[in-house]
PDB file of C-alpha atoms in Angstrom:
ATOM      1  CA  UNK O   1       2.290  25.837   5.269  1.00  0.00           C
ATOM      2  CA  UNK O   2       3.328  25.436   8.972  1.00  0.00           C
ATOM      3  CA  UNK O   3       6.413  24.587  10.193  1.00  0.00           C
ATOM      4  CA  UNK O   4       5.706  20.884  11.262  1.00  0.00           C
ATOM      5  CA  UNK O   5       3.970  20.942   7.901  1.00  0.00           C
ATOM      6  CA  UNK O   6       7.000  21.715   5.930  1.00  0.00           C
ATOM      7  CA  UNK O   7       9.282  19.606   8.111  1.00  0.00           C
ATOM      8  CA  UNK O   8       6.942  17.119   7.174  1.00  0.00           C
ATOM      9  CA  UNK O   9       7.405  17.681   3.810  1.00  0.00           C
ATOM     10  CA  UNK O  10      11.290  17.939   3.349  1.00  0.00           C
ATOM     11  CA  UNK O  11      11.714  14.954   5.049  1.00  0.00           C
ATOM     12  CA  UNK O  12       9.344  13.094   2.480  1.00  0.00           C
ATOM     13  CA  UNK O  13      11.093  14.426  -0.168  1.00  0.00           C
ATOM     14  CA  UNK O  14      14.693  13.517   1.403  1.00  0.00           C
ATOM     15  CA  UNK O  15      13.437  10.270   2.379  1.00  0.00           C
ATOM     16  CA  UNK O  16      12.673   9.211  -1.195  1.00  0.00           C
ATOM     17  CA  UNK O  17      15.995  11.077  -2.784  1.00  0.00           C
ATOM     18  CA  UNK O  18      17.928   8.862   0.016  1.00  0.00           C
ATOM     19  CA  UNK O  19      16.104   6.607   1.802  1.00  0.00           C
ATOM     20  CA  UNK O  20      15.426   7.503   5.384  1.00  0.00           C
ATOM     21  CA  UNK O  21      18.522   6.006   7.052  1.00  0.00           C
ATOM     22  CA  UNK O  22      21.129   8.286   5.704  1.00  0.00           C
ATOM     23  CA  UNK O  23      19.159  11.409   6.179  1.00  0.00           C
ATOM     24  CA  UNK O  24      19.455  12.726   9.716  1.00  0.00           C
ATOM     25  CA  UNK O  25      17.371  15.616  11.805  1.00  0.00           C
ATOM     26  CA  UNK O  26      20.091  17.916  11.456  1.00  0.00           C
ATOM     27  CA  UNK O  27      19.753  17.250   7.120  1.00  0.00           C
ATOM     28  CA  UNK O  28      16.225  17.846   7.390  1.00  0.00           C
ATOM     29  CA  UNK O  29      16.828  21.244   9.405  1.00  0.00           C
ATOM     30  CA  UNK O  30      18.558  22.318   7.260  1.00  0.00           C
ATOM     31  CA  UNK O  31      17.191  21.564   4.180  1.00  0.00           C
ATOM     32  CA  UNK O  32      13.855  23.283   6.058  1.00  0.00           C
ATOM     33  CA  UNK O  33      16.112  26.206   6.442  1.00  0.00           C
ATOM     34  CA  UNK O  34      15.803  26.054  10.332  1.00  0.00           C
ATOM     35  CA  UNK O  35      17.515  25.066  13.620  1.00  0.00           C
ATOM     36  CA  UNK O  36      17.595  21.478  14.622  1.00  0.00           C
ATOM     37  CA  UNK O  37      16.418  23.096  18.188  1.00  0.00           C
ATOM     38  CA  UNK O  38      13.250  24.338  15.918  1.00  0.00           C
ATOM     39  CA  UNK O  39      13.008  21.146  14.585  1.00  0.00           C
ATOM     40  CA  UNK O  40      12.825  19.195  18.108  1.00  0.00           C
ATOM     41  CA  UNK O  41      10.414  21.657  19.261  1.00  0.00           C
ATOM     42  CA  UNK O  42       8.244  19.683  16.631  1.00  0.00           C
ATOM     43  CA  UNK O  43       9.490  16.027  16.536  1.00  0.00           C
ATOM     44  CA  UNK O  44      11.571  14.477  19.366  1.00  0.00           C
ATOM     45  CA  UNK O  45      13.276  11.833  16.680  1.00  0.00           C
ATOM     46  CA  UNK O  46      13.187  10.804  13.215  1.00  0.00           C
ATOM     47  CA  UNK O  47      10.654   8.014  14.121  1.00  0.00           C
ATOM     48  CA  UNK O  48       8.004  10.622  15.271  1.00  0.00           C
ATOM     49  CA  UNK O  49       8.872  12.053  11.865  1.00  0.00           C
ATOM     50  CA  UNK O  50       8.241   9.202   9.869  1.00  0.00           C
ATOM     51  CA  UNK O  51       4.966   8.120  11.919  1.00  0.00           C
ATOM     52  CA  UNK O  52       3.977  11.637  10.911  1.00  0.00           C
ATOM     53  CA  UNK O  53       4.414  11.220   7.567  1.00  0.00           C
ATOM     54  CA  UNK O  54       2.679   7.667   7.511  1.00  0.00           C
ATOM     55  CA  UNK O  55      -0.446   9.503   9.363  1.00  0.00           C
ATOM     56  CA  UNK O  56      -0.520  11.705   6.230  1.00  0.00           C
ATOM     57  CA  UNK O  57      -0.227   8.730   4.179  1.00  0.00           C
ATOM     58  CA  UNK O  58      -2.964   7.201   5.580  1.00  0.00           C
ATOM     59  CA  UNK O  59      -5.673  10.390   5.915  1.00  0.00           C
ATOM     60  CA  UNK O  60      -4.328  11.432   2.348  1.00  0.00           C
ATOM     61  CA  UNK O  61      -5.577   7.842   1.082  1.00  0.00           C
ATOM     62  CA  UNK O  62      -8.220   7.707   2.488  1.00  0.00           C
ATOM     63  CA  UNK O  63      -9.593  10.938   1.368  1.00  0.00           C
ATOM     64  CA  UNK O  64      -8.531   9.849  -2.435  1.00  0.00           C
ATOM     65  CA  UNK O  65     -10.291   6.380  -2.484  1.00  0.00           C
ATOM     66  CA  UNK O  66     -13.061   7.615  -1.429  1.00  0.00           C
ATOM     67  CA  UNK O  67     -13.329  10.350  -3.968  1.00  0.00           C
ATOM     68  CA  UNK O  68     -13.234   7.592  -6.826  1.00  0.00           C
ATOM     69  CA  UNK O  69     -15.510   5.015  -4.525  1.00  0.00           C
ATOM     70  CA  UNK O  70     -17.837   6.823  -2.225  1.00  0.00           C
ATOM     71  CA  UNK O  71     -20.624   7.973  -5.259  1.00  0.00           C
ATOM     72  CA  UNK O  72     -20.200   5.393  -7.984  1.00  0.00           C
ATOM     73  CA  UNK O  73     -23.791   4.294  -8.783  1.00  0.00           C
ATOM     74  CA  UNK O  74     -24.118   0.306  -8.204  1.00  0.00           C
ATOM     75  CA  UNK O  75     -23.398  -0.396 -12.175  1.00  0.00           C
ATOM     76  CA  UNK O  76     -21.484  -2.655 -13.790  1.00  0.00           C
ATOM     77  CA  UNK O  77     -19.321  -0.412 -15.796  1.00  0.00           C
ATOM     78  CA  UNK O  78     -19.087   2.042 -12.893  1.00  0.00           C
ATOM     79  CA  UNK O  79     -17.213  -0.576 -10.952  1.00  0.00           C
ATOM     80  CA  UNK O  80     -15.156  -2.295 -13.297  1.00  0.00           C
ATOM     81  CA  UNK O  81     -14.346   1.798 -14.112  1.00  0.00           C
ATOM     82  CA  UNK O  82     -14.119   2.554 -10.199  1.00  0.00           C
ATOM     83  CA  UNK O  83     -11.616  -0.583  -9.847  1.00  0.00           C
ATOM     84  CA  UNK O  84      -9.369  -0.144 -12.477  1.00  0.00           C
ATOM     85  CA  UNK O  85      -9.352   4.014 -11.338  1.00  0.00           C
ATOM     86  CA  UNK O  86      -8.742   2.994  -7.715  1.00  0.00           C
ATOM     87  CA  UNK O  87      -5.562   0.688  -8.433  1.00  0.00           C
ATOM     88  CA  UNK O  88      -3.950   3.702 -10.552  1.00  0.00           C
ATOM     89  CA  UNK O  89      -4.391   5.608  -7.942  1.00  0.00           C
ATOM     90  CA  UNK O  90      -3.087   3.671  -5.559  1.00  0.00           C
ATOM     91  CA  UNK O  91       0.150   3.025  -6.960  1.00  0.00           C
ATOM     92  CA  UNK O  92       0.262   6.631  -8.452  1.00  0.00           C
ATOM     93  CA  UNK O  93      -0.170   7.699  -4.409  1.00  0.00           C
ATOM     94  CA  UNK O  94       2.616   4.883  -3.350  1.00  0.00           C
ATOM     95  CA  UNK O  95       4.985   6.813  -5.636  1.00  0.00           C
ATOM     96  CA  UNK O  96       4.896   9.784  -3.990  1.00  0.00           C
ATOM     97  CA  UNK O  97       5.439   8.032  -0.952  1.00  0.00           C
ATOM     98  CA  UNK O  98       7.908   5.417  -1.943  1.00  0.00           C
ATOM     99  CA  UNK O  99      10.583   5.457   0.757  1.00  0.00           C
ATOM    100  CA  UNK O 100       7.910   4.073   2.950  1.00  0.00           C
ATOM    101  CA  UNK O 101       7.573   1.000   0.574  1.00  0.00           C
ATOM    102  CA  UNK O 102      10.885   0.585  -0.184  1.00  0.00           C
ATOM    103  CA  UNK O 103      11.919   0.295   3.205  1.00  0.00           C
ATOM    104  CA  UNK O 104       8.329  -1.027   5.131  1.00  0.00           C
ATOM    105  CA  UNK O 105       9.958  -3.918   6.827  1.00  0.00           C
ATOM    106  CA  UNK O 106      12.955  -2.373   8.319  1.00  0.00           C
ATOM    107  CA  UNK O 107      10.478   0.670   9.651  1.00  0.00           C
ATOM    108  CA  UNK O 108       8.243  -1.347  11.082  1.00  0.00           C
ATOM    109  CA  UNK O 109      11.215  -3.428  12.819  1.00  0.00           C
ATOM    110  CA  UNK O 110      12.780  -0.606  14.163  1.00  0.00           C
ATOM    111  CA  UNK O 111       9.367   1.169  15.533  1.00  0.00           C
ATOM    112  CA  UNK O 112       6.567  -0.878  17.567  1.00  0.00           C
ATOM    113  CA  UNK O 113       4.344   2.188  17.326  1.00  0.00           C
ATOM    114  CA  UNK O 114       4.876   2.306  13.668  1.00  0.00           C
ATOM    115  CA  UNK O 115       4.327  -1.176  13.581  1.00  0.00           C
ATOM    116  CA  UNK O 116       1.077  -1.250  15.809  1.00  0.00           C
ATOM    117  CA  UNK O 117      -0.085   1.627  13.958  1.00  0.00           C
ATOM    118  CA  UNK O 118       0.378  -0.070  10.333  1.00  0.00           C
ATOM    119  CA  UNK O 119      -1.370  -3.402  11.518  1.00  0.00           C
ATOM    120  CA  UNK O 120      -4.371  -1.481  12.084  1.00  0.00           C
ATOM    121  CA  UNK O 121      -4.308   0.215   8.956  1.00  0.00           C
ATOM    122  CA  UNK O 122      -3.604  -2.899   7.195  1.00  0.00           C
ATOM    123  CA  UNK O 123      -6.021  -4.993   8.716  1.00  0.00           C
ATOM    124  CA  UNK O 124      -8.889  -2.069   7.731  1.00  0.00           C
ATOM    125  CA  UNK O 125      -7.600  -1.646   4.107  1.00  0.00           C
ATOM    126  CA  UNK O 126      -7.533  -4.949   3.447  1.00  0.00           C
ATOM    127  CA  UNK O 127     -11.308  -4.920   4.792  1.00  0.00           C
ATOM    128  CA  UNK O 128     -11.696  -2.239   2.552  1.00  0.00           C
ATOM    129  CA  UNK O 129     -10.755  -4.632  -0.052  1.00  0.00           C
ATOM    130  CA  UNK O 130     -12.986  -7.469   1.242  1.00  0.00           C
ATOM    131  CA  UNK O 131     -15.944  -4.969   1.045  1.00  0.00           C
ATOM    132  CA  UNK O 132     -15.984  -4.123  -2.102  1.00  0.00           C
ATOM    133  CA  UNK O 133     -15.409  -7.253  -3.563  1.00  0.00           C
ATOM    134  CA  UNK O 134     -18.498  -8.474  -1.219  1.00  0.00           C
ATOM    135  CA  UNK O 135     -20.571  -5.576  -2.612  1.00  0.00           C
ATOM    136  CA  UNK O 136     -19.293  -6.313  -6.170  1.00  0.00           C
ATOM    137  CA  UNK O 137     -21.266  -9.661  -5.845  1.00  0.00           C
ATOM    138  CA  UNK O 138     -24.424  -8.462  -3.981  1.00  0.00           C
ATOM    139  CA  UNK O 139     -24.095  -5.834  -7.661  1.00  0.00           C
ATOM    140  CA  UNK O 140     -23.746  -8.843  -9.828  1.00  0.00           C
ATOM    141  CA  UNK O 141     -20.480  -8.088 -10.914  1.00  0.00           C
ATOM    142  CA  UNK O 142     -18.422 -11.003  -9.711  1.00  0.00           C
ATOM    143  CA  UNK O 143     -19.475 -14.023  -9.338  1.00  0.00           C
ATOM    144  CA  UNK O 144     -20.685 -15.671  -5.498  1.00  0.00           C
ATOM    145  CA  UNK O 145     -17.777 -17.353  -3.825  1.00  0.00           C
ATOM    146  CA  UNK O 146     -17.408 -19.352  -0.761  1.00  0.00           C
ATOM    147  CA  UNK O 147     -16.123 -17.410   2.505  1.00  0.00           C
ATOM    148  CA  UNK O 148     -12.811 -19.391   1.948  1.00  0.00           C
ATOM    149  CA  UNK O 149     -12.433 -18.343  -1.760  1.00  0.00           C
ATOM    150  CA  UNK O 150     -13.173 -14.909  -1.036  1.00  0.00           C
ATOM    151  CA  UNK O 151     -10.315 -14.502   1.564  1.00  0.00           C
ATOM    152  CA  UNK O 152      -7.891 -15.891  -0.864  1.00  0.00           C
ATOM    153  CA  UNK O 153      -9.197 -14.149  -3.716  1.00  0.00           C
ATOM    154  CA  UNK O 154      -9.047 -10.760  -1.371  1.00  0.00           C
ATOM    155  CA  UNK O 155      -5.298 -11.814  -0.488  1.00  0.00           C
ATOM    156  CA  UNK O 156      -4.269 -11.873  -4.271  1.00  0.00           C
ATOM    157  CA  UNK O 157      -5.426  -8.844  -4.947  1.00  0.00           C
ATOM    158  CA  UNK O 158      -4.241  -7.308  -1.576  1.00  0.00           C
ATOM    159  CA  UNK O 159      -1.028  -8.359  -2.856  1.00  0.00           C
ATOM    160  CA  UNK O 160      -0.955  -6.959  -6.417  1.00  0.00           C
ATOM    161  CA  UNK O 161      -2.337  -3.428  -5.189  1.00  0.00           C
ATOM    162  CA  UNK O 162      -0.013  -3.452  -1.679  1.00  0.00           C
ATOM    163  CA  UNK O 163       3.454  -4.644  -3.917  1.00  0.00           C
ATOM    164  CA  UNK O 164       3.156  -4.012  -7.529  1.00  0.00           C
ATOM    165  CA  UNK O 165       5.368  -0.794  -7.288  1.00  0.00           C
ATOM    166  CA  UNK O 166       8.186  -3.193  -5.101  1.00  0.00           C
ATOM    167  CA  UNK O 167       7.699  -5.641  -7.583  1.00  0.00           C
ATOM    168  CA  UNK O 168       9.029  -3.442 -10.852  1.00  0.00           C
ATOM    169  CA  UNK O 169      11.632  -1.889  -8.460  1.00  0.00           C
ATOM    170  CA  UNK O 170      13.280  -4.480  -7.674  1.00  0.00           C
ATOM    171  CA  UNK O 171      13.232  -5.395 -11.312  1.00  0.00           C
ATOM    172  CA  UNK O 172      14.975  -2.965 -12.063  1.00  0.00           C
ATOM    173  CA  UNK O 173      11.567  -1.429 -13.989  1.00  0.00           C
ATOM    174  CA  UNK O 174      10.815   2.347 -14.714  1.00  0.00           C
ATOM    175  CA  UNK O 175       7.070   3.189 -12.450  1.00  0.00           C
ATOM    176  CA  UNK O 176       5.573   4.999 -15.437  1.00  0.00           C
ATOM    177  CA  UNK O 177       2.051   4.776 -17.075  1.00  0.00           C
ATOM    178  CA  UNK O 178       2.842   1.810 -19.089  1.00  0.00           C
ATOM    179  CA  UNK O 179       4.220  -0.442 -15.836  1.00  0.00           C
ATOM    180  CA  UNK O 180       1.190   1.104 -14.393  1.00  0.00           C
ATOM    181  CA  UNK O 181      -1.409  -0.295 -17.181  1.00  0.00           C
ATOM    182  CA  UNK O 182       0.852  -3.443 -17.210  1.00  0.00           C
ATOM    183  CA  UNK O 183      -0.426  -3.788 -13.478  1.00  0.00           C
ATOM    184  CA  UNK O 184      -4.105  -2.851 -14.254  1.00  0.00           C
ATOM    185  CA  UNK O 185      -3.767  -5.731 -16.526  1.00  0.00           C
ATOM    186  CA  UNK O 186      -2.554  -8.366 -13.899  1.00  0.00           C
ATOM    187  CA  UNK O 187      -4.910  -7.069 -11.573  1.00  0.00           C
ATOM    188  CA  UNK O 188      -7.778  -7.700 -14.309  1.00  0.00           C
ATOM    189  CA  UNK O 189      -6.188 -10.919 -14.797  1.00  0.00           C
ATOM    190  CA  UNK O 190      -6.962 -12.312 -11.393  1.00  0.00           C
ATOM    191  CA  UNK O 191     -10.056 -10.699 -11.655  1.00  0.00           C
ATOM    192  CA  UNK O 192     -11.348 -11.827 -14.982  1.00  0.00           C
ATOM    193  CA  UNK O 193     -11.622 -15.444 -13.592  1.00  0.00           C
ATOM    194  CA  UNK O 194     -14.459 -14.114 -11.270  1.00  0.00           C
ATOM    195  CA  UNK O 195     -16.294 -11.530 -13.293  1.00  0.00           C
ATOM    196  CA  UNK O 196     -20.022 -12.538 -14.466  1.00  0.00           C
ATOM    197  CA  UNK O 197     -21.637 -11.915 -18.317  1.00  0.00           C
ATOM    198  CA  UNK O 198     -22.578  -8.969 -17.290  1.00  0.00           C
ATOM    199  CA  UNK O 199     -19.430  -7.332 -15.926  1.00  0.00           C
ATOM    200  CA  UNK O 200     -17.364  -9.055 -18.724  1.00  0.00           C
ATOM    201  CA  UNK O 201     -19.393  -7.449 -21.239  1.00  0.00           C
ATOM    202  CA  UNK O 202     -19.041  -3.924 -19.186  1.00  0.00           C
ATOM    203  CA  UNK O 203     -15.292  -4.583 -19.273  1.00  0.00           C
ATOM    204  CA  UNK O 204     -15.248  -5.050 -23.081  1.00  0.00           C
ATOM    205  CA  UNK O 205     -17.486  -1.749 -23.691  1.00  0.00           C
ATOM    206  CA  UNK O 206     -14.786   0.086 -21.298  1.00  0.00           C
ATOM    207  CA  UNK O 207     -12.416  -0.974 -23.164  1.00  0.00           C
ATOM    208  CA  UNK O 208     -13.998  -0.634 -26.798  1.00  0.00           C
ATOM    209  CA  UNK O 209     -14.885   3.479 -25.162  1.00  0.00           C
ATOM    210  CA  UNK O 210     -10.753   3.679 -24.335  1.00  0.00           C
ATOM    211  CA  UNK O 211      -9.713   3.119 -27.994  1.00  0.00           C
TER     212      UNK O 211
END
């Protein structure tokens, strides 16, 4: 592991021990086991820092959905399997990286190139989103839906996979695997509504294999 690489690192780790505006350069030198002048030689600031750590974030992610996405044959079971994988996932990847949640607004606030940069990633995962619900139809697996319906219906599930992790924080809720099912099961609940026969009767065979 490089230097920038492990700077990188300890500050990700600090970050979610503290949250990111207690812990200063110098703490994350140090923890590194180097000089803050090493340190700058790297990053300039904390921010660059934290937009490095968001870049990994976002490459990381990428790399991940696609592993559970990218060669899942165009069957019913495959995708309700593939959906219910990717949200586990997702939040199981938000964990590890859960200063950034915690403390989104206020980053974004205080950085306009953090801010720029998340808007674009936003606005592309939440196409992400959009296209696979569009190519869950063209599959027969949920049902057709007007251009209108399908934003909102994209926006409700945005919301469940971007916030279910704030939502049992703030709660005061343990993240563990039975939080996590609990939010497979709202996400399947906003989903259900929209499912055909056929993916319905996928879903129950998934289910029926899981017991």
């Amino acid at each position: 592991m490089s230097t920038r690489e492990r700077i990188v690192e300890t500050a990700l780790t600090l970050f979610n021990q503290q949250g990111s505006g207690v812990v200063s350069t110098n703490h994350i030198a140090a923890a590194c086991g180097i000089s803050p002048g090493n340190l700058y030689y790297h990053f300039r600031n904390k921010e660059e820092i934290i937009r490095a750590i968001f870049h990994q974030l976002t490459r990381v992610g990428a790399e991940e959905y696609l592993a559970i996405n990218a060669a899942r044959p165009p069957e019913t079971a495959a995708a309700v399997t593939a959906m219910l994988d990717t949200f586990v996932m997702v939040q199981r990847f938000n964990w590890r990286y859960r200063f950034f949640k915690r403390e989104l607004t206020v980053l974004l606030h205080h950085d306009p190139l953090l801010a720029a940069e998340f808007a674009e990633v936003h606005r592309s995962h939440r196409q992400m989103v959009h296209d696979a619900i569009a190519r869950s139809v063209g599959e027969g697996f949920i049902a057709p839906l007007a251009d209108e319906e399908l934003t909102l219906f994209v926006e409700e599930l945005w919301l469940i996979i971007l916030f279910w992790l704030n939502y049992l924080e703030v709660g005061g809720e343990e993240v563990n695997d039975a939080t996590l099912a609990r939010g497979n099961a709202v996400l399947m609940s906003a989903l259900r509504p929209h499912l055909t026969a056929p993916a319905r009767e996928a879903l129950a065979a998934v289910k029926t294999k899981e017991r």
